[in-house]
Tab-separated table of C-alpha atoms in Angstrom:
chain	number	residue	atom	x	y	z
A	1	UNK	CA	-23.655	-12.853	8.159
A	2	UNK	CA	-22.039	-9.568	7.044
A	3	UNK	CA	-18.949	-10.511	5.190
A	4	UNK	CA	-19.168	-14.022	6.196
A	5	UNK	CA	-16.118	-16.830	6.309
A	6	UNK	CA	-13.290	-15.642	4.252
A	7	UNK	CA	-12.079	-18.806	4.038
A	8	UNK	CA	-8.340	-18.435	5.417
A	9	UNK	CA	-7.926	-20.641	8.577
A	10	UNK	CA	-7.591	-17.969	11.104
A	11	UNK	CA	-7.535	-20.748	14.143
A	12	UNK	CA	-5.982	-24.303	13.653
A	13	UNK	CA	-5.340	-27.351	15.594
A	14	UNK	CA	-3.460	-30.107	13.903
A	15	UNK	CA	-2.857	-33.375	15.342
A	16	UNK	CA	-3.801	-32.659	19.163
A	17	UNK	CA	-4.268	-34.445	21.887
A	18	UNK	CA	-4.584	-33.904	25.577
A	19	UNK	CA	-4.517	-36.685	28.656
A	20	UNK	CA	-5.048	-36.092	32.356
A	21	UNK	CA	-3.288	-37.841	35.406
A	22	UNK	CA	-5.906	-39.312	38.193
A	23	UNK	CA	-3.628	-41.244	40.155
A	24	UNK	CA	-2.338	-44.388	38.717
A	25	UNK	CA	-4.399	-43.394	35.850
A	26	UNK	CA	-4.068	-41.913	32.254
A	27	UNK	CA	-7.315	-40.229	31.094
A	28	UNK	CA	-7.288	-39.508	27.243
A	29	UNK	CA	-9.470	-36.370	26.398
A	30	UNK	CA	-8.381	-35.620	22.928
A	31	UNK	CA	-6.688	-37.665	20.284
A	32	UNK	CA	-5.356	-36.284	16.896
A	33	UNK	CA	-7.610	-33.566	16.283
A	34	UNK	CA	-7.565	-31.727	13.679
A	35	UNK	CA	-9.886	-28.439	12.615
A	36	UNK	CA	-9.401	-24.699	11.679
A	37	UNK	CA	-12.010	-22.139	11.498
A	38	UNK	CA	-11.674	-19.390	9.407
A	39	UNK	CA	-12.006	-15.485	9.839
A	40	UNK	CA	-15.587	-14.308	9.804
A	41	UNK	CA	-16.937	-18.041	10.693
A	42	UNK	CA	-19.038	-19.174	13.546
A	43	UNK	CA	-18.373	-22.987	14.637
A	44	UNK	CA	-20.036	-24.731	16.967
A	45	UNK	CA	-18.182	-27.651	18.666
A	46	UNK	CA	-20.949	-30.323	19.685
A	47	UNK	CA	-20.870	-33.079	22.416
A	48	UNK	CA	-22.099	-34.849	25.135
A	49	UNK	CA	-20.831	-34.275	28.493
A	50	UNK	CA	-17.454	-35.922	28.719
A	51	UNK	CA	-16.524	-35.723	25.119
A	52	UNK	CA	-13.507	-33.136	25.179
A	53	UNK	CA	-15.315	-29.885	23.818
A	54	UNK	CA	-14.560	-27.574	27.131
A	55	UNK	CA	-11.294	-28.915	26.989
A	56	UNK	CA	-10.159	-28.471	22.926
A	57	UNK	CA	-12.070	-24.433	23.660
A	58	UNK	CA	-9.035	-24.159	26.839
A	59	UNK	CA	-6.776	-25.115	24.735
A	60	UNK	CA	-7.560	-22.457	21.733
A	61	UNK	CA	-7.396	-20.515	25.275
A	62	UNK	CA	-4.757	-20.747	26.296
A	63	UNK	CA	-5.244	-22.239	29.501
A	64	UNK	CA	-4.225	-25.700	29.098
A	65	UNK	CA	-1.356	-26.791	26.779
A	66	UNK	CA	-1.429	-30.128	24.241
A	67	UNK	CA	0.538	-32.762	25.290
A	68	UNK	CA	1.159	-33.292	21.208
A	69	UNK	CA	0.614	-31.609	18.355
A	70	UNK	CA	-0.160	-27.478	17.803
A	71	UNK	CA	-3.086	-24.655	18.793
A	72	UNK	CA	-2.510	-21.434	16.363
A	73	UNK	CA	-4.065	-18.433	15.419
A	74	UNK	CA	-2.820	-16.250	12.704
A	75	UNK	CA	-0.007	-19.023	11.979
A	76	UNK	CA	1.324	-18.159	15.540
A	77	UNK	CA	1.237	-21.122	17.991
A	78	UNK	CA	-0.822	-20.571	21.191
A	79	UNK	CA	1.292	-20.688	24.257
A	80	UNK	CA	-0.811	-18.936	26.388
A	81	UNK	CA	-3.849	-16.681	27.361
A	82	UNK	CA	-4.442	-13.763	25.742
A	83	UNK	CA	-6.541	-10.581	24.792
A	84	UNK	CA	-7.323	-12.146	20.956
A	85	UNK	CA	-9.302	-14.931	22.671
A	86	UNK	CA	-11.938	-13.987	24.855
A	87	UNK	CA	-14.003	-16.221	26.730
A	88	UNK	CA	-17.670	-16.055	27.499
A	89	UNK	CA	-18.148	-19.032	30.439
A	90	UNK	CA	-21.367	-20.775	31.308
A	91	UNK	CA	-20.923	-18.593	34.277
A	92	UNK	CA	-21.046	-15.101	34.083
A	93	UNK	CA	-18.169	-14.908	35.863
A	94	UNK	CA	-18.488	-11.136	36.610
A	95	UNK	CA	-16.778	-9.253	39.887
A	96	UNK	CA	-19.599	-8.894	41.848
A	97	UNK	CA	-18.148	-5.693	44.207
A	98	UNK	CA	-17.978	-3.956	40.946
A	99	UNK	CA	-21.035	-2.227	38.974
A	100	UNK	CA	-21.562	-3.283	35.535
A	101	UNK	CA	-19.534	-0.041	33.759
A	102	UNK	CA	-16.646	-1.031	35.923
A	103	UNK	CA	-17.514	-4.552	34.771
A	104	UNK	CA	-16.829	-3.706	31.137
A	105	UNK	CA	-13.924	-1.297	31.411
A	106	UNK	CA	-12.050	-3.944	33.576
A	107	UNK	CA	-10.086	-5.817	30.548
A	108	UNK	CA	-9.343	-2.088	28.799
A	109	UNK	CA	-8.437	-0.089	31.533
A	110	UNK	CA	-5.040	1.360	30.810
A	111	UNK	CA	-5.418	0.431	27.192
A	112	UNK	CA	-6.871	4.045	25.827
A	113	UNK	CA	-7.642	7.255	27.118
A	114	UNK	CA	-10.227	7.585	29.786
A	115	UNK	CA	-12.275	9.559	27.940
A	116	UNK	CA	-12.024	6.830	24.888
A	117	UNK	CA	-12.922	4.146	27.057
A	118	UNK	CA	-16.147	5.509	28.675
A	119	UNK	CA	-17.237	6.252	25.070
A	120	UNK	CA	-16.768	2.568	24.398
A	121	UNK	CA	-18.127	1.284	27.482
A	122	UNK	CA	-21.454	3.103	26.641
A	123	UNK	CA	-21.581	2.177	23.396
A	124	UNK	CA	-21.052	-1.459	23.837
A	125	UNK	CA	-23.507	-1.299	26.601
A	126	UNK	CA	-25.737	0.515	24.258
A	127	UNK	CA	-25.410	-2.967	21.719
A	128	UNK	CA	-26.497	-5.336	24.638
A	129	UNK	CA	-29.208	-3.530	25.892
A	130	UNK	CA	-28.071	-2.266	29.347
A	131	UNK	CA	-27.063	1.155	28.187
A	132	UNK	CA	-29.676	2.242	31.816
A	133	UNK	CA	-28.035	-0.249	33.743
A	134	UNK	CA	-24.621	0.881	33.891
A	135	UNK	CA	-24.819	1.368	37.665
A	136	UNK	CA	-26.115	-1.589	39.200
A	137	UNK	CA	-24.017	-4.590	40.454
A	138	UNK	CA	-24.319	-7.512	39.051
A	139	UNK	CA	-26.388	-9.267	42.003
A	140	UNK	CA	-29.266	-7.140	40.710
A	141	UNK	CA	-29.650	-8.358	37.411
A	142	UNK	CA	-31.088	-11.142	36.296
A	143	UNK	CA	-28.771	-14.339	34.515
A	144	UNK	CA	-29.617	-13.274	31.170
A	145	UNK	CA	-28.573	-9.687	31.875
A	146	UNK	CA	-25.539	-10.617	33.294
A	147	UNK	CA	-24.480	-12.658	30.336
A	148	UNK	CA	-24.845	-9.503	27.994
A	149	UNK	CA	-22.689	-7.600	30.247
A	150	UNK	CA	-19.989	-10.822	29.675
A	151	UNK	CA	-20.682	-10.040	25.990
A	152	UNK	CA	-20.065	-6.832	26.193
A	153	UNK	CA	-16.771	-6.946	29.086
A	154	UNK	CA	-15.150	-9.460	26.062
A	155	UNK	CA	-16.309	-7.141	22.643
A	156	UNK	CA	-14.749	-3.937	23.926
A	157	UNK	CA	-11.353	-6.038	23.767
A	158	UNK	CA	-12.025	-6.918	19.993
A	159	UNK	CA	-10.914	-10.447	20.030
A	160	UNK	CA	-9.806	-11.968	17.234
A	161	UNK	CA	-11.498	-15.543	18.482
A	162	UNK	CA	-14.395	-14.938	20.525
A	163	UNK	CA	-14.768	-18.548	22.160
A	164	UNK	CA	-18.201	-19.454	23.646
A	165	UNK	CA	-18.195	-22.393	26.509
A	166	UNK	CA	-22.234	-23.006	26.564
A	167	UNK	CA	-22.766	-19.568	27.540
A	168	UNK	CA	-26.328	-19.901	27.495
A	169	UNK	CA	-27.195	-23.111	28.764
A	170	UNK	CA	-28.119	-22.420	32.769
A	171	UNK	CA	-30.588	-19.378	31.157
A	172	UNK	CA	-34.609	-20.249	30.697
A	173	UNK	CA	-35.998	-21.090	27.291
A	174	UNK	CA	-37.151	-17.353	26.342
A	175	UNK	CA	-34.088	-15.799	27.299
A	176	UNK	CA	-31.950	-18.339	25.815
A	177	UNK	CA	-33.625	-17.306	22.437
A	178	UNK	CA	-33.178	-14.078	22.799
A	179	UNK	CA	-29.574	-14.325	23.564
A	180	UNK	CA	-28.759	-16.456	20.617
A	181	UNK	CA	-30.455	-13.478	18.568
A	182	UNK	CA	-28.262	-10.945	20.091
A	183	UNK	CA	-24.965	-13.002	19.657
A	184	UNK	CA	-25.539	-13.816	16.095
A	185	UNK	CA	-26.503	-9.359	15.838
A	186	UNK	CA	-23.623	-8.924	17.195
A	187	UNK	CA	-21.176	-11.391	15.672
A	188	UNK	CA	-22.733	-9.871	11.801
A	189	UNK	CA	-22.032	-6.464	12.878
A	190	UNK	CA	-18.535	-7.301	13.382
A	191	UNK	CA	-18.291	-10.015	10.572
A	192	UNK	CA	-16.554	-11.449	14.193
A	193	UNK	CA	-15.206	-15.202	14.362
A	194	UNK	CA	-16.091	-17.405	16.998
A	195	UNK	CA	-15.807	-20.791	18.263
A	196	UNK	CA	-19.490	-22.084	20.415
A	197	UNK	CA	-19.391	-24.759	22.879
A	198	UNK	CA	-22.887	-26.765	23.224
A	199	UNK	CA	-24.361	-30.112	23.526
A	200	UNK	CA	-27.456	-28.495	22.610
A	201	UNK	CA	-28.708	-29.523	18.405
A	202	UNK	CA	-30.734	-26.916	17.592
A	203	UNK	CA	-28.913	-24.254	19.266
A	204	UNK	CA	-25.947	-25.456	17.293
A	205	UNK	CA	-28.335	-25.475	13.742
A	206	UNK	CA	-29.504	-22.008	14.638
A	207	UNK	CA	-26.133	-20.611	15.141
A	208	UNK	CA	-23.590	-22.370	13.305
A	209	UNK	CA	-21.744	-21.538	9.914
A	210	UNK	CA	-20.561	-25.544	10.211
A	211	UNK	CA	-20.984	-27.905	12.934
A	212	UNK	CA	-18.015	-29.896	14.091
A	213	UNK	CA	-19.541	-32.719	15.789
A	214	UNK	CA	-17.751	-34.843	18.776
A	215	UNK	CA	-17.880	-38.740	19.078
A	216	UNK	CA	-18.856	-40.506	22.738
A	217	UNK	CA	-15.041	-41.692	22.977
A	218	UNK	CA	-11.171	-40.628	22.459
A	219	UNK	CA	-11.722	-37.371	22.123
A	220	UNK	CA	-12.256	-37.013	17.981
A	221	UNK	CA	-14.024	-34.836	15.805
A	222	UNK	CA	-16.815	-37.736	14.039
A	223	UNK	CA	-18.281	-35.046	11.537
A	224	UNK	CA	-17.957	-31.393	9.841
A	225	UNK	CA	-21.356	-30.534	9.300
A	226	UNK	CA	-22.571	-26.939	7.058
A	227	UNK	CA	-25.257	-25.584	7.528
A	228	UNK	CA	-25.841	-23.500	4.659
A	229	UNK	CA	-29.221	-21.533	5.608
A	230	UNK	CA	-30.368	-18.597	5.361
A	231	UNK	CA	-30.770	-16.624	8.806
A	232	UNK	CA	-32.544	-15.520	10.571
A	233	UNK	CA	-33.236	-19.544	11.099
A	234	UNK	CA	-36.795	-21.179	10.858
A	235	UNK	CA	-36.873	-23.869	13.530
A	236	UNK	CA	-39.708	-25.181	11.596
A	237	UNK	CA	-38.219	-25.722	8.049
A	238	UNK	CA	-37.962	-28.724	6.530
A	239	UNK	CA	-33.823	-28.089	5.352
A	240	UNK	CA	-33.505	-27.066	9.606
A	241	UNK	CA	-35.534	-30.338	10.986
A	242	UNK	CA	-33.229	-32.511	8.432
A	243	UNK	CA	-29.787	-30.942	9.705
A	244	UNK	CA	-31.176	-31.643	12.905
A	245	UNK	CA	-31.681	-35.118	12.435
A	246	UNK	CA	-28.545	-35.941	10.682
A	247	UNK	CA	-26.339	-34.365	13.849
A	248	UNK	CA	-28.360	-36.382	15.811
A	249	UNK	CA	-27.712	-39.188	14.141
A	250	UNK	CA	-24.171	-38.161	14.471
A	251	UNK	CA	-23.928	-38.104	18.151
A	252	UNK	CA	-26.165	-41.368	18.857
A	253	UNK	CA	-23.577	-43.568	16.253
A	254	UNK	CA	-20.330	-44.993	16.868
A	255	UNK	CA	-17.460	-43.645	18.277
């Protein structure tokens, strides 16, 4: 990666947890967690289903709150949504009345010139690959094609955090690859930080600057795994296939 981690925690969570309320009962998602990713790093946050990693990524979001401890970024506590963490959902989550320029421009309108902005909405369609598509809605693209125009709707806004909640995982084998490839282009060319939702190994291998790895109960970060290899990644490589194994290891041991 261009630049790669500088090593200051840009995004921290220290000592939080998170419960829900069904009924007469107290669900416990998180429980003292602790982590910080710094600028220019890409994490991915690994899990089963049920483990807490969609919840700790609304938190960073702002869309939830901990019941204890503290979310920051920059040294500023989180208390809230906003435009230096973007979110690229599962689902593509686009407005489907409007075409996929009007898509993009949505987040920036009234925040530069309109000239400025249609320069930036073709060139960031230009870096996804839909700089011919600008016109069509989004019912007349295909999933992977609607996920770069996510991409792109979230990089115009230059986020500090771009946060990733298993953006990739409804899309078929081929185009999953090839989306994984684009995010990691685009994430160099930016020297961008982000924080990647999966429960998916060797997605997590293939992206990840460090792998913070989920247990089956309470909520807790089990293991901070690095995975210091060279990209672009060799599924095949011995180093890869080890990593592998360990995180799996990881997820199938104790709590």
């Amino acid at each position: 990666m261009s630049g790669g981690p500088s090593g200051r925690p840009l995004l921290s969570l220290r000592g939080v947890s998170k419960s829900f309320r069904n009924g007469e009962d107290v669900l416990e998602v998180l429980s003292g967690v602790d982590c910080a990713v710094a600028e220019g790093e890409l994490v991915c946050l690994l899990g089963g289903s049920g483990c807490g990693k969609s919840t700790l990524l609304n938190l960073v979001a702002g869309f939830l709150l901990p019941d204890a401890g503290c979310v920051e970024i920059g040294g500023e506590r989180i208390a809230g949504p906003g435009p230096d963490r973007c979110v690229v959902f599962q689902e593509d989550a686009l407005f489907p009345w409007l075409t996929v320029r009007e898509n993009v421009a949505f987040g920036a309108r009234g925040k530069m010139p309109r000239a400025a902005l249609d320069a930036e909405v073709t060139r960031h369609l230009e870096k996804v690959g839909l700089a011919s598509f600008g016109g069509y809605l989004p019912r007349e693209l295909s999933g992977g094609m609607k996920q770069r125009v996510a991409l792109a709707r979230v990089l115009i806004l230059r986020p500090r955090v771009l946060l990733m909640d298993e953006p990739f995982g409804a899309l078929d084998a081929l185009t999953r690859g090839e989306m994984q490839g684009l995010y990691l282009s685009l994430m160099r060319e930016t020297n961008g930080t982000s924080l990647f939702v999966t429960h998916d190994v060797e997605e997590a291998v293939t992206l990840a600057d460090r792998i913070l790895v989920m247990g089956r109960v309470r909520g807790r970060i089990r293991a901070d795994v690095p995975v210091a290899l060279p990209r672009p990644r060799d599924r095949s490589d011995a180093d890869f296939v080890r990593i592998c194994r360990e995180v799996r290891d990881l997820l199938g041991g104790g709590p």
